[in-house]
Coordinates of C-alpha atoms and ligand atoms in Angstrom, one line a residue:
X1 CA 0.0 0.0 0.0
X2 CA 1.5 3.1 -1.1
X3 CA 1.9 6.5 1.5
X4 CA -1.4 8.1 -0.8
X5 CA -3.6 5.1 0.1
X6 CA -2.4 5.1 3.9
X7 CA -3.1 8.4 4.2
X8 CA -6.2 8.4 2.1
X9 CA -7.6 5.0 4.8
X10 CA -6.3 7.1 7.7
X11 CA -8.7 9.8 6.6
X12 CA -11.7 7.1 5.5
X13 CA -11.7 6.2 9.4
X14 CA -11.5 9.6 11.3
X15 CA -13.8 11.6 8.4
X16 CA -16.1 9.0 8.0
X17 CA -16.6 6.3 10.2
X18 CA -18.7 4.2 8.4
X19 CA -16.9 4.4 5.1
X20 CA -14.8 1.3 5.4
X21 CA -11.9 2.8 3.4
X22 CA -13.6 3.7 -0.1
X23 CA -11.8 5.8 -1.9
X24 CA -11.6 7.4 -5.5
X25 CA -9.4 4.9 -6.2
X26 CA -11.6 1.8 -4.6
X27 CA -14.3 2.8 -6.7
X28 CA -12.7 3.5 -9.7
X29 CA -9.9 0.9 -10.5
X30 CA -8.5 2.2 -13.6
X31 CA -6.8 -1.2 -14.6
X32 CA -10.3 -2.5 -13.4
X33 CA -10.8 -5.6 -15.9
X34 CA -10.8 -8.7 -14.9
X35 CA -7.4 -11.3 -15.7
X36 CA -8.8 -12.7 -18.4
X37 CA -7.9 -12.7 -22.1
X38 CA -10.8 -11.4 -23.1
X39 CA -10.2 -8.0 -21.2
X40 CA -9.8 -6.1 -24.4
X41 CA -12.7 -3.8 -26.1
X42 CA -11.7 0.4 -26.2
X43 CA -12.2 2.1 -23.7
X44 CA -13.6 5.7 -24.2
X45 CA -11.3 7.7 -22.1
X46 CA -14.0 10.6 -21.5
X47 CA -17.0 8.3 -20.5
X48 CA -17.6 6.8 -17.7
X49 CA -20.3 3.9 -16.5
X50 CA -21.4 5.1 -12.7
X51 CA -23.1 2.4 -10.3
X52 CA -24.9 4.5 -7.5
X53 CA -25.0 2.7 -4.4
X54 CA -28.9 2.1 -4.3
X55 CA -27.7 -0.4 -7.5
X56 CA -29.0 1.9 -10.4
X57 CA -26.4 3.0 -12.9
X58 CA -25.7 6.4 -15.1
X59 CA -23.3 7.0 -17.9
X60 CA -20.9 10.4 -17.3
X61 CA -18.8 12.4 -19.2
X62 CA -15.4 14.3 -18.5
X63 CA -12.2 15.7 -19.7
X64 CA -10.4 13.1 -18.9
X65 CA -10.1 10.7 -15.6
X66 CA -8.3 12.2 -13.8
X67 CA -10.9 15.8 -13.7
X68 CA -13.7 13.0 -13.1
X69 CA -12.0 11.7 -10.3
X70 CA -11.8 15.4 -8.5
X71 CA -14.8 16.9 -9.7
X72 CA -17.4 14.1 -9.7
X73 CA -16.0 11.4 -7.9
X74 CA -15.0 12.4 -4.9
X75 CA -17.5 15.0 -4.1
X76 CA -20.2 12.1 -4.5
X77 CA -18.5 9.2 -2.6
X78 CA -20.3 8.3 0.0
X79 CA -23.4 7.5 -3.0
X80 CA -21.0 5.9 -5.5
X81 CA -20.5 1.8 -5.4
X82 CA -18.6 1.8 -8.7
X83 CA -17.2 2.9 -11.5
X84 CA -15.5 2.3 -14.8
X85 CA -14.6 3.3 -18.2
X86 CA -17.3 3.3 -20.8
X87 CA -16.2 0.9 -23.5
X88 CA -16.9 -0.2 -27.2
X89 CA -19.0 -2.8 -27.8
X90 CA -21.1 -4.6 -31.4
X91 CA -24.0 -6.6 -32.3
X92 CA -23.1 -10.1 -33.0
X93 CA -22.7 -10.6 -36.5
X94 CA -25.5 -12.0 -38.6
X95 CA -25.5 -11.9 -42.0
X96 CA -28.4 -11.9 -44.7
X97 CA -28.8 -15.1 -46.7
X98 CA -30.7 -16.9 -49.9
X99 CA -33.2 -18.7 -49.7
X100 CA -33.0 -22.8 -50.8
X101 CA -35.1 -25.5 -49.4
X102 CA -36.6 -25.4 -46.5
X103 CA -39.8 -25.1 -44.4
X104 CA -39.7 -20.7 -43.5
X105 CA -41.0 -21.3 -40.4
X106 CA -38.5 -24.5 -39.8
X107 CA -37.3 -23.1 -36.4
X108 CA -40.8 -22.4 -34.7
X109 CA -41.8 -25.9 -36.1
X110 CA -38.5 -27.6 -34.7
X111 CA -38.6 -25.9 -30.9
X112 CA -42.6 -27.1 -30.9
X113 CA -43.9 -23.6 -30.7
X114 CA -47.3 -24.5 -32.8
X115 CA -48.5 -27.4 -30.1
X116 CA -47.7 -24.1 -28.0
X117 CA -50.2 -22.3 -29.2
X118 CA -52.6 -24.8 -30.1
X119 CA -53.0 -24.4 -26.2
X120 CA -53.8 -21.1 -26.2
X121 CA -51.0 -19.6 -24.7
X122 CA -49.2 -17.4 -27.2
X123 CA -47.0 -15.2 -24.6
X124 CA -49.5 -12.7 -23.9
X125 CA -49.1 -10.7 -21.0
X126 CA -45.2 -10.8 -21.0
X127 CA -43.0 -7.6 -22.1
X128 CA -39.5 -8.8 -23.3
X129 CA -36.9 -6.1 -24.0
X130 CA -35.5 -6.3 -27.4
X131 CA -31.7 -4.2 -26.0
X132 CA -30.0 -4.0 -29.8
X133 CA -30.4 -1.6 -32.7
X134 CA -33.3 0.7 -33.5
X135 CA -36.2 -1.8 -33.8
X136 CA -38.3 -0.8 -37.0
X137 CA -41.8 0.4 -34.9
X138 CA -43.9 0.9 -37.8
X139 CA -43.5 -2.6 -39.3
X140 CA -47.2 -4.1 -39.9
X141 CA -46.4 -7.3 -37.7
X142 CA -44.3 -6.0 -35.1
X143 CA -46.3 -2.6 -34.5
X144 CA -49.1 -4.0 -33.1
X145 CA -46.9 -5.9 -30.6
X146 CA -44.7 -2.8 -29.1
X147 CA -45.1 -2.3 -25.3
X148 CA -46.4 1.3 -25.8
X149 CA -45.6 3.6 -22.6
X150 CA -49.2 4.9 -21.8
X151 CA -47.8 7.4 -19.7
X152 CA -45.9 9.5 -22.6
X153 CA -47.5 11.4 -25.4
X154 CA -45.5 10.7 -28.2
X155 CA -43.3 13.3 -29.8
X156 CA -43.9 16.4 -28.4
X157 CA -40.7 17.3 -27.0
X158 CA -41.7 16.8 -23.0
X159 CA -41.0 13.7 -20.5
X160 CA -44.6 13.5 -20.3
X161 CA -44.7 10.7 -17.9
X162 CA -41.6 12.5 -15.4
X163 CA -39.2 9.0 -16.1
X164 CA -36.2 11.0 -17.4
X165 CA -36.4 10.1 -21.0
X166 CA -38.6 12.6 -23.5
X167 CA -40.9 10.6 -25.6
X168 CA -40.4 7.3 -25.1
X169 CA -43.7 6.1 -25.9
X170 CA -42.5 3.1 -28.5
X171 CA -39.4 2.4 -26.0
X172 CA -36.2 4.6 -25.7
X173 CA -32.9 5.0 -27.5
X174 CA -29.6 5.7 -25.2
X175 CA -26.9 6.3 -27.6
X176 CA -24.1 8.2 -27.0
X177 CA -22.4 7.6 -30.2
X178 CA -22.2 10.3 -33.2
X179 CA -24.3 10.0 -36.4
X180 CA -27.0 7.9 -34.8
X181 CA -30.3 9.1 -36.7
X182 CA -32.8 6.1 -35.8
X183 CA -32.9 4.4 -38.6
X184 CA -34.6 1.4 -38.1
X185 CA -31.9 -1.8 -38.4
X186 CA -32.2 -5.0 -40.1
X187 CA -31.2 -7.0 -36.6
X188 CA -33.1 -5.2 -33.7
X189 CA -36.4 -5.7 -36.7
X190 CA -35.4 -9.3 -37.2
X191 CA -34.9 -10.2 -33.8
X192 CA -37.8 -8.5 -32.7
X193 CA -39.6 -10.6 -35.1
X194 CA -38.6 -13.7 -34.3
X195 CA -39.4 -13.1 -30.8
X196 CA -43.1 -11.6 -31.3
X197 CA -43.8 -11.1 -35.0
X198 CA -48.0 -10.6 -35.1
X199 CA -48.8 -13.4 -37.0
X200 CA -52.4 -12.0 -37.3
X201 CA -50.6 -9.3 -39.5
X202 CA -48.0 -11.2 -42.2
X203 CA -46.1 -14.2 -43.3
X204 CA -43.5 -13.9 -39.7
X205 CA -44.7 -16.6 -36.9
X206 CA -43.2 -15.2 -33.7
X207 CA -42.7 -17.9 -31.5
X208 CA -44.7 -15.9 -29.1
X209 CA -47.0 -13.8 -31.3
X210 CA -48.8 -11.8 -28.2
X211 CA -46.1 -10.9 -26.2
X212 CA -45.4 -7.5 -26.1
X213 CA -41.7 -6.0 -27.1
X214 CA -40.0 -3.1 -25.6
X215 CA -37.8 -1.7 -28.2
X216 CA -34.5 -0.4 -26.1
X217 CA -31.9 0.9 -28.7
X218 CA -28.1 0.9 -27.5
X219 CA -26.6 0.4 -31.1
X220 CA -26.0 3.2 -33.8
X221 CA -26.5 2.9 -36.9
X222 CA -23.2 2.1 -37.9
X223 CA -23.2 -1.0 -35.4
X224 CA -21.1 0.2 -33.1
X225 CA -22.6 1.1 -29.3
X226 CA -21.2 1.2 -25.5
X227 CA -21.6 -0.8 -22.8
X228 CA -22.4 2.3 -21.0
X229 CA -25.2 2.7 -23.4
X230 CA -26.2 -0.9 -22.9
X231 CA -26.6 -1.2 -19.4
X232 CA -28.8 2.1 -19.6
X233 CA -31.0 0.1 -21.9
X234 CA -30.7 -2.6 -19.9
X235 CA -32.1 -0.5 -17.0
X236 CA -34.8 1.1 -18.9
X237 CA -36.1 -2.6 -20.1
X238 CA -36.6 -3.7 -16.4
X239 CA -38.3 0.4 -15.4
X240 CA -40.5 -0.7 -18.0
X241 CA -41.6 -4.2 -16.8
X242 CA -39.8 -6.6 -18.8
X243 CA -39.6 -10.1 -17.7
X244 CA -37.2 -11.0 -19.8
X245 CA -34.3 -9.0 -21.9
X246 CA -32.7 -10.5 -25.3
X247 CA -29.3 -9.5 -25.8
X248 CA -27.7 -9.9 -29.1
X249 CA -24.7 -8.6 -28.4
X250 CA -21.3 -9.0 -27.4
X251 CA -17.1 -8.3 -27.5
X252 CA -17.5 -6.3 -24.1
X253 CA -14.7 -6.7 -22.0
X254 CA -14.9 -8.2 -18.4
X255 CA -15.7 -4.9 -17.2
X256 CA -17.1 -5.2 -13.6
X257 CA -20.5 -2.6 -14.5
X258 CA -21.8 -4.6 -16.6
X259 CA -21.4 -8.5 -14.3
X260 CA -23.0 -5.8 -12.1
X261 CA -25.9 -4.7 -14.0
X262 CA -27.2 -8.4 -14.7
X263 CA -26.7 -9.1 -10.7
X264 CA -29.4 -5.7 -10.9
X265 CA -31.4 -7.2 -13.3
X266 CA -31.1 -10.8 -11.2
X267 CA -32.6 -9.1 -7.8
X268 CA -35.8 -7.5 -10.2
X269 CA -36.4 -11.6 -11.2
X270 CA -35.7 -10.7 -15.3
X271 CA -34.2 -13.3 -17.2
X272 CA -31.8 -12.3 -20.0
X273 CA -31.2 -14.4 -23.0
X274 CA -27.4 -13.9 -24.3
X275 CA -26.1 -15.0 -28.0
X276 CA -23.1 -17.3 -27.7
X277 CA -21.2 -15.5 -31.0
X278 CA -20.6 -16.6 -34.1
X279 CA -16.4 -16.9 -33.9
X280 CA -16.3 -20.4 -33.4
X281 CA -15.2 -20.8 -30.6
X282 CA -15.0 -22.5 -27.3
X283 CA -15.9 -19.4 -24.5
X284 CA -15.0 -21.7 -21.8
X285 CA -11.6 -21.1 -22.8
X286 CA -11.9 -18.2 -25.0
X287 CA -14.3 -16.2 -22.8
X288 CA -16.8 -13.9 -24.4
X289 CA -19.0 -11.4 -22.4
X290 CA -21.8 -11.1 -21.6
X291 CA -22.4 -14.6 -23.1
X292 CA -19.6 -16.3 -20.2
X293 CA -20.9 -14.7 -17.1
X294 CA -22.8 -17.5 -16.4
X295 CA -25.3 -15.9 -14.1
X296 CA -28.1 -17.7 -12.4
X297 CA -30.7 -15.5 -14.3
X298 CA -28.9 -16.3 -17.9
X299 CA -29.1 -18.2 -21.0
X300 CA -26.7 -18.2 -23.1
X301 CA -27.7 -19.6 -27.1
X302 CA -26.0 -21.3 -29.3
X303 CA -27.2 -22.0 -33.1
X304 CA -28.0 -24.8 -34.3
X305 CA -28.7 -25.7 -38.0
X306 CA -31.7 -26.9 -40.2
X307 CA -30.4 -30.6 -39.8
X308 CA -29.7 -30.1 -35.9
X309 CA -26.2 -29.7 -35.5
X310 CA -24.3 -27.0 -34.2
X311 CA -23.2 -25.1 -36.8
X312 CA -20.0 -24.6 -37.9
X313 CA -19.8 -20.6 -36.9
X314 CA -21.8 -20.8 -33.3
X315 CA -19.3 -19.8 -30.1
X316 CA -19.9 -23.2 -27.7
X317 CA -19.3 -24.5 -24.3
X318 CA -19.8 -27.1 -22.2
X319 CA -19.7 -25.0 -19.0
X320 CA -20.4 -21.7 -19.8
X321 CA -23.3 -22.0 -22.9
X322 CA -26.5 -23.7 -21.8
X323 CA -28.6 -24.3 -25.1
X324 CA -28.6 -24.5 -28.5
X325 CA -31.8 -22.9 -31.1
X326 CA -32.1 -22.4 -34.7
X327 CA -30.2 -19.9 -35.9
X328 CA -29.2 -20.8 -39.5
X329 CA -32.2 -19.5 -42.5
X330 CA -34.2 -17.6 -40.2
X331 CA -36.6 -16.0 -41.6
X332 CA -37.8 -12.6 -39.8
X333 CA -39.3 -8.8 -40.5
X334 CA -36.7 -6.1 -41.5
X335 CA -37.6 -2.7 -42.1
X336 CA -39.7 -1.3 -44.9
X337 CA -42.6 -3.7 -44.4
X338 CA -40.8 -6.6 -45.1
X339 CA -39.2 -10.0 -44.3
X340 CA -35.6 -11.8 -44.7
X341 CA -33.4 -14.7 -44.2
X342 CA -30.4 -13.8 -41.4
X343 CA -28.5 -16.4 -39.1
X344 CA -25.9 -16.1 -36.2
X345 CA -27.0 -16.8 -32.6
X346 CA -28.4 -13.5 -33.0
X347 CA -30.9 -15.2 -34.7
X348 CA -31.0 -18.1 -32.0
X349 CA -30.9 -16.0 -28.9
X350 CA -35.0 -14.7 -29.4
X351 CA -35.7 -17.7 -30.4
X352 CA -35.4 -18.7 -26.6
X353 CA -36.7 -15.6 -25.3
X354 CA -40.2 -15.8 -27.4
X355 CA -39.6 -19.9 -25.7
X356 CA -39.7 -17.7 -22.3
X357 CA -42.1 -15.6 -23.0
X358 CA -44.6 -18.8 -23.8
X359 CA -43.6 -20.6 -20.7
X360 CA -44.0 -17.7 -18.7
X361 CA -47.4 -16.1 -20.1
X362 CA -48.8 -20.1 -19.1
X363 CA -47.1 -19.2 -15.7
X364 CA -47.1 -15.7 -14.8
X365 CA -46.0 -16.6 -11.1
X366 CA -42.7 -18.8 -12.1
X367 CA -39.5 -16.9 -11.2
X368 CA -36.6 -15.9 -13.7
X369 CA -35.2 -19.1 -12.4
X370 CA -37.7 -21.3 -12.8
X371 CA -38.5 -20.2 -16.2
X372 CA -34.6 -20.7 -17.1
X373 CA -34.9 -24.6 -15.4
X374 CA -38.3 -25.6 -17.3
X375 CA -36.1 -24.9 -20.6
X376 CA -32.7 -26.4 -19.7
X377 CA -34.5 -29.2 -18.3
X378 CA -36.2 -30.2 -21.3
X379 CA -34.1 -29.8 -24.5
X380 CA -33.7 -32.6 -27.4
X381 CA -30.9 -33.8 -27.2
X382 CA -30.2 -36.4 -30.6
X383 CA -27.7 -38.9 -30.2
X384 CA -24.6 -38.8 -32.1
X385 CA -24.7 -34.8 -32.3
X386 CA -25.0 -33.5 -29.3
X387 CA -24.6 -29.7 -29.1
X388 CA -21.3 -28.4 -27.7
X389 CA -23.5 -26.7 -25.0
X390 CA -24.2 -27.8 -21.0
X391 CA -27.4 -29.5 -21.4
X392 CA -26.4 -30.9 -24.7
X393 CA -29.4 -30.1 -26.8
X394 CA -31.5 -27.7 -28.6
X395 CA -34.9 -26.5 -26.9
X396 CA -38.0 -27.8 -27.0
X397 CA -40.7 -25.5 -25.9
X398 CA -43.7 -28.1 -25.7
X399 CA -41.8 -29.6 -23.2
X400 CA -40.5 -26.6 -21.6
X401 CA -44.6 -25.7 -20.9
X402 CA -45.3 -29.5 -19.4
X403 CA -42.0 -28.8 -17.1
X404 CA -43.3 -25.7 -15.5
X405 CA -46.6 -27.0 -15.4
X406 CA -45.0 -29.5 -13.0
X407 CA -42.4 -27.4 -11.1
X408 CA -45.1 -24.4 -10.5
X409 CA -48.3 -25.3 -9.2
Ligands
CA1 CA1 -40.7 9.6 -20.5
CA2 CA1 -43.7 13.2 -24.6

């Protein structure tokens, strides 16, 4: 311990009794990542993820660390748990494809999603966050599924509804990068549809056609976002009553704010569905976040082809990645009205959170972790290609419903 620290603890214990030694420097580590070899990712040297200690978080700006440390940070102490540099983070790949032979609705038909419905239970009554690019609002089958927020009058310039973000009546966009103008992306429109495309309304099945999506944008239109920007979002989905948050995203480094924001969203009982990646590799060695944190309120996806094998791009893991969903020719909504093939685990991550959104509309009072065991619990798993995941196997949501109907009275 260096003389500045002693001095700075001396201090802590006669100032403020009951501060146990924090410090600028304790709640700031500037070398904070992790020892892992996935602690890369730029950091922006001017922005700066701040985790109050009631457990919310806000994104701040300064000169330059040091001028935050003396001008922000230490003034504030006593409220601040943590903080870190904002950092660059990007979608998971996907990438558009051609059509050839195959059932367009393959992956609902594989994961049992129709005997779903033929039950009645179509995810109504469950808001899922869709935390990616701008989600295209005024597509025919996803606009009649958006979570509107009843308390804001759209587009007239005031925070009608007093929650700190102006006109957020189709869902809210934090980000801090330059040139964003909100146009709406092929991914956040294609994931949004696989997860709750209105099937009353076009050609898209979403696997759970009534749920209702909450559109929180974190990524710019040129793909690039920050994890500063994405655990705003992140806090936003939960303000707004999501029971479950699809992240299609990754390449964030082991940056303690964000572990921290899923132990937030953890305590609230939301459930957030992670994409493995699509670099082909093993993240129990190779670790990838968010998809390695492993937290007991996660899934993390894998894709898995047409024939039911893993395919031959999906990140994988026996420890770390839990299940495996289509995610190869998926066909979804994109912007302008219309529909297209994409595939990455981009594709296969909402294909388990429409999965949740079934299991849990048939049982609103299951818990995040229940919800998470019905699914695990009941995968296919077809010998001689097992999936390179924990369970071994691809999800089944027929039997996902008949698990929770057992585990929750
Ligand atoms: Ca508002
Ligand atoms: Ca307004």
């Amino acid at each position: 311990m260096d003389v500045q620290k002693i001095l700075s603890a001396v201090a802590c214990v006669f100032v403020f009794a009951a501060c146990s030694q924090k410090s600028a420097e304790t709640v700031f580590p500037e070398n904070g990542a992790l020892d892992s070899s996935a602690c890369r990712g730029q950091a922006l040297e001017n922005k700066f993820i701040v985790q109050w200690e009631d457990g919310s978080f806000t994104t701040e700006t300064a000169a330059n660390a040091e001028e935050f440390k003396e001008k922000f940070i230490k003034p504030q102490l006593e409220n601040i748990k943590h903080v870190d540099y904002d950092r660059v983070i990007q979608l998971q790949r996907s990438s558009e494809v051609s059509a050839t032979a195959f059932t367009d609705s393959w992956g609902q038909q594989r994961i049992g999603a129709p005997a779903v419905w033929s039950q009645g239970v179509y995810g109504q009554g469950v808001k899922v966050a869709v935390v990616d690019a701008y989600v295209d609002v005024s597509h025919p089958q996803l606009l009649p599924r958006i979570a509107v927020n009843t308390g804001e009058i759209p587009n007239n310039g005031i925070d009608d509804d007093k929650n700190g973000i102006v006109d957020d009546y189709y869902g809210a966009a934090f980000v801090s990068q330059p040139g964003n103008n909100q146009t709406p992306s092929s991914h956040g429109s294609h994931v949004a549809g696989v997860i709750a495309a209105d099937s009353r309304y076009g050609s898209i099945e979403g696997v759970a056609p009534q749920a209702q999506i909450i559109p929180a944008q974190f990524i710019a239109n040129d793909g690039g976002g920050s994890l500063g920007d994405a655990v705003l979002a992140m806090q936003y989905s939960a303000s707004r009553g999501a029971k479950i948050i699809n992240a299609s995203w990754g390449g964030a480094p082991c940056v303690a704010s964000l572990r921290n924001a899923f132990v937030e969203l953890e305590k609230k009982g939301i459930l957030v569905v992670v994409a493995a990646g699509n670099d082909g590799r093993d993240v129990d060695v190779y670790p990838e976040f968010p998809a390695s944190f492993n937290m007991a309120n996660q899934i993390t996806v894998a894709a898995a082809s047409v024939s039911d094998f893993m395919t031959s791009w999906s990140n994988s893991g026996f420890s770390l990645v839990h299940v495996a969903a289509p995610g190869e020719r998926i066909l979804s909504t994109v912007p302008g009205g219309s529909t297209a093939y994409m595939e990455g685990t981009s594709m296969a991550a909402p294909f388990v959170s429409g999965a949740a959104a079934l299991v849990w509309s048939a049982k609103p009072t299951a818990t995040a972790v229940q919800v998470k065991e019905a699914i695990l619990k009941s995968v296919d798993v077809s010998s001689g290609h097992e999936f390179k995941v924990n369970t071994r196997g691809r999800i089944n949501v027929e039997k996902a419903l008949q698990y929770i109907q057992q585990l929750v009275p």
